[in-house]
């Protein structure tokens, strides 16, 4: 787990310095930027409404407590989303709507330079790279944007997002080296031209903050001047900014998420970032060695198939708490409070404006701990599971003079709708919630669900509810001194994920029941809801006064008015119908790697004739540069053919090579297989602990080949040494040492028994795919010939079925076509499952409609299911082409074994999905 933040003390010490003004400088009229000496403090109050491109200029700045938007305090609850890991622009809206519904008010967006730039001076912001479309969609969804254009972004992306061609260019990356800045500034110019059209300060979009790559303070001035010259006037943040920025990465469970984020909140953080909110797919050759599988962000709350995971509930609850309770915009350390059991650590904070008290309890031990905590003069019992945390609160204003004295469960939100106030509390199923209210007058509680019990004593109302017994529990509280009633809602974790607040221009709405609420609009007396259901679900709606009718996804819903003042559907919303996926059959097979044959024509290949390199890898003295990047082959597999003369008596060949994780080398001599060598697993040690693995593959020639060489009448006639290298990823350079420039591919060759002369040629990816981009294809023969593309004529290929048990060193291709017929109102997430005996050593490159969706490693890779993103996957009665490129070592039988489609999740609802351009063989 990685935690990145700056303490309140450090922030205060740096406030007012020139560096702080540089790092946080916002719009020219912010009036409250840190260190600006604002004439009066900004009080805690209602946050600004949901952002949109409203055409109105906005003021953005900071003080020592929180961001300020138009003079109002704001807590940012941001989730990181990588649009480049979701190669279907229609689905960007789907995930952004899910983020907003689950409590996020901002999205953090890195922009990968390597995906947009196939060559120096060439940039592409179309199709799956349409940044302008993403920023428009975020604004339409009502999310602030924290834009991070790099140039270096990390993000477990090949070379940290630096383009492959930069490995062969001069200049040290991530410094003020002019040779590097010439390229980096050109990149920022292109990104900033798009970002400048979406700035919240101008009212033309919702870009609120701009994070730059400046690993050293000496680099910051140039970057800052650059982005300001490009018209970016929102606050600029960098990795060493003196601002309270809290980011949690690597959490795997809901408990880990809760502990980490509550710790950031207790540190006074008001800029929260969840990494990852959605993981996605490292398709093509996008992945860095640090995360080499196609499936990314396994701990993300919204999984790769766009479905909720176990980590979602605590993030949903915290997000809505921070969005709907303004007290968290300013928290300061308060008098220490201790639990009776020292294994529970307590952080006590208070908001000096409102008098609210917040207690963050954490249990770092390996067992559940029950203890007591002194709150409001009472020893309150608390129980914390192992390595978990909880937030308790006291002093919240609940309207009409009522205050929260204390509670044994966590508040989730407080909001007002019409003449009703709502306070929602959440906890674990099976525990009993105890909420105590200070009431100036004796109230009139009403138990709307059987589980609740209450008692009034000495000005305090005690309400107890067992959680998880029958979903949502409601308690209505009235008194004679106010016409406003308070509705207490109690939910366990599962039930909390069916509660959806939504703010419209005409007022707030609260919805309970469906699996997801996407959008709400008020039209006259009707509230129009759109969203998703998975199973049959009830629908309960609290809406502003005058709303009497409800529609769901365009269909009228018959409702009655409940005792809780809600509009309650008389019939359940329908769930998703059963879906049946087709079997994958009709496979055809063709072997390749003609490059291994001695008579293959390589005259059009690139000659390895360079003698110097910009790589950090040393070039062997007196030998040519063999590094693939130096010859323009930056991604995917690379072939080498060495023409040997004077090789009579040759006994063995030693090939040194360098790759990222899961690297591999295969060799042939005059068409005879020499063998296969694999790099260590990704958790093995790379060069100096970095993301580069180096090895020497030593192959002794088979006896028959050695005999044949000795007996050849022509003796010194040329031989051909053919080598295929799966070079995999560039190092994700984390500093300024240019480790992304470490060599990929062959680095040198040595021979025993002879000292032949060698002339090398090499071939990798041909011209980058103009639609799918530079990271999609590699240098396999089938890729160069379009065997992975829709429309390729495979009628003459051999018909086959699975499982297979081939024994052959090299590459074999399999192709089939299939159709799905998913109903138009159903969003189905579909995956491809591959499985086989792990003793079989082979790899599979998966192509769907020409899109490279990742590598399956049968003999050691952890990933068996590959998500097929809708849009690339045609789900509405249209043909799909599936191609598998199998690399096998020949030492064991190779598959594939099981290959089938699998349903990862389905919902009635979803968003309209446009097909992603997938050009075929032209």
XYZ file of N, CA, C and O in Angstrom, residues 592-593 595-597 639-640 642 653 655 665-676 699 705 720-725 808-811 888:
140
model
N 2.951 -20.437 -38.266
C 3.730 -19.364 -38.906
C 5.199 -19.510 -38.570
O 5.713 -20.625 -38.525
N 5.886 -18.433 -38.318
C 7.323 -18.221 -38.186
C 8.141 -18.772 -39.361
O 9.094 -19.525 -39.174
N 10.128 -17.012 -40.678
C 11.408 -16.327 -40.459
C 12.497 -17.275 -39.958
O 13.692 -16.966 -40.042
N 12.075 -18.436 -39.425
C 13.067 -19.382 -38.921
C 13.712 -20.207 -40.030
O 14.732 -20.870 -39.792
N 13.129 -20.174 -41.220
C 13.664 -20.980 -42.322
C 14.847 -20.280 -42.970
O 14.855 -19.048 -43.129
N 11.832 -9.962 -34.418
C 12.602 -11.042 -35.036
C 13.989 -10.538 -35.405
O 14.149 -9.411 -35.881
N 14.988 -11.409 -35.217
C 16.363 -11.160 -35.653
C 16.783 -12.318 -36.558
O 16.447 -13.487 -36.300
N 20.473 -13.529 -38.063
C 21.910 -13.329 -38.192
C 22.470 -14.251 -39.268
O 22.310 -15.475 -39.175
N 25.608 -21.656 -29.174
C 25.275 -20.247 -29.381
C 24.806 -19.673 -28.049
O 23.970 -20.276 -27.366
N 23.053 -16.249 -26.468
C 22.339 -15.030 -26.846
C 21.987 -14.253 -25.585
O 21.247 -14.745 -24.718
N 12.646 -15.786 -25.286
C 13.471 -15.847 -26.489
C 13.392 -17.254 -27.071
O 13.465 -18.254 -26.331
N 13.243 -17.336 -28.386
C 13.286 -18.598 -29.120
C 14.347 -18.483 -30.206
O 14.509 -17.406 -30.796
N 15.041 -19.598 -30.474
C 16.112 -19.552 -31.467
C 16.065 -20.772 -32.378
O 15.679 -21.875 -31.952
N 16.467 -20.560 -33.626
C 16.594 -21.603 -34.644
C 17.923 -21.377 -35.382
O 18.338 -20.228 -35.591
N 18.553 -22.449 -35.799
C 19.734 -22.346 -36.651
C 19.477 -23.156 -37.914
O 19.245 -24.384 -37.833
N 19.476 -22.456 -39.027
C 19.172 -23.074 -40.318
C 17.876 -23.878 -40.279
O 17.770 -24.969 -40.830
N 16.866 -23.320 -39.592
C 15.557 -23.949 -39.508
C 15.404 -24.970 -38.404
O 14.288 -25.438 -38.141
N 16.502 -25.339 -37.750
C 16.451 -26.314 -36.663
C 16.204 -25.594 -35.330
O 16.946 -24.676 -34.978
N 15.186 -26.006 -34.565
C 14.953 -25.359 -33.266
C 16.117 -25.601 -32.307
O 16.562 -26.737 -32.131
N 16.588 -24.515 -31.694
C 17.621 -24.615 -30.670
C 17.025 -24.631 -29.264
O 17.636 -25.146 -28.331
N 15.850 -24.023 -29.108
C 15.215 -24.018 -27.801
C 14.630 -22.666 -27.448
O 14.681 -21.703 -28.232
N 14.073 -22.606 -26.242
C 13.387 -21.410 -25.738
C 13.945 -21.066 -24.365
O 14.230 -21.952 -23.554
N 22.511 -22.139 -25.975
C 21.957 -23.292 -26.682
C 23.094 -24.113 -27.288
O 23.869 -23.593 -28.115
N 22.843 -31.529 -35.994
C 23.179 -30.262 -36.633
C 24.692 -30.033 -36.605
O 25.286 -29.564 -37.593
N 21.956 -19.311 -41.160
C 21.050 -18.281 -40.660
C 20.631 -18.632 -39.235
O 20.087 -19.716 -38.986
N 20.914 -17.724 -38.312
C 20.473 -17.833 -36.923
C 19.242 -16.943 -36.767
O 19.328 -15.720 -36.902
N 18.084 -17.563 -36.520
C 16.824 -16.820 -36.370
C 16.445 -16.765 -34.900
O 16.469 -17.797 -34.219
N 16.090 -15.581 -34.442
C 15.777 -15.377 -33.023
C 14.501 -14.554 -32.901
O 14.391 -13.476 -33.496
N 13.558 -15.059 -32.140
C 12.342 -14.324 -31.818
C 12.412 -13.909 -30.355
O 12.606 -14.752 -29.470
N 12.276 -12.595 -30.100
C 12.306 -12.089 -28.722
C 10.966 -11.442 -28.395
O 10.529 -10.518 -29.097
N 5.359 -28.068 -30.885
C 6.095 -27.361 -31.931
C 6.651 -26.078 -31.359
O 5.939 -25.339 -30.673
N 7.931 -25.797 -31.603
C 8.477 -24.515 -31.176
C 8.095 -23.448 -32.188
O 8.347 -23.591 -33.385
N 7.480 -22.375 -31.691
C 7.140 -21.279 -32.588
C 5.732 -20.784 -32.374
O 5.157 -20.901 -31.284
N 5.157 -20.238 -33.419
C 3.891 -19.510 -33.341
C 2.835 -20.223 -34.185
O 3.096 -20.593 -35.328
N 4.730 -21.306 -28.383
C 5.016 -22.514 -27.627
C 6.487 -22.873 -27.753
O 7.111 -22.637 -28.786
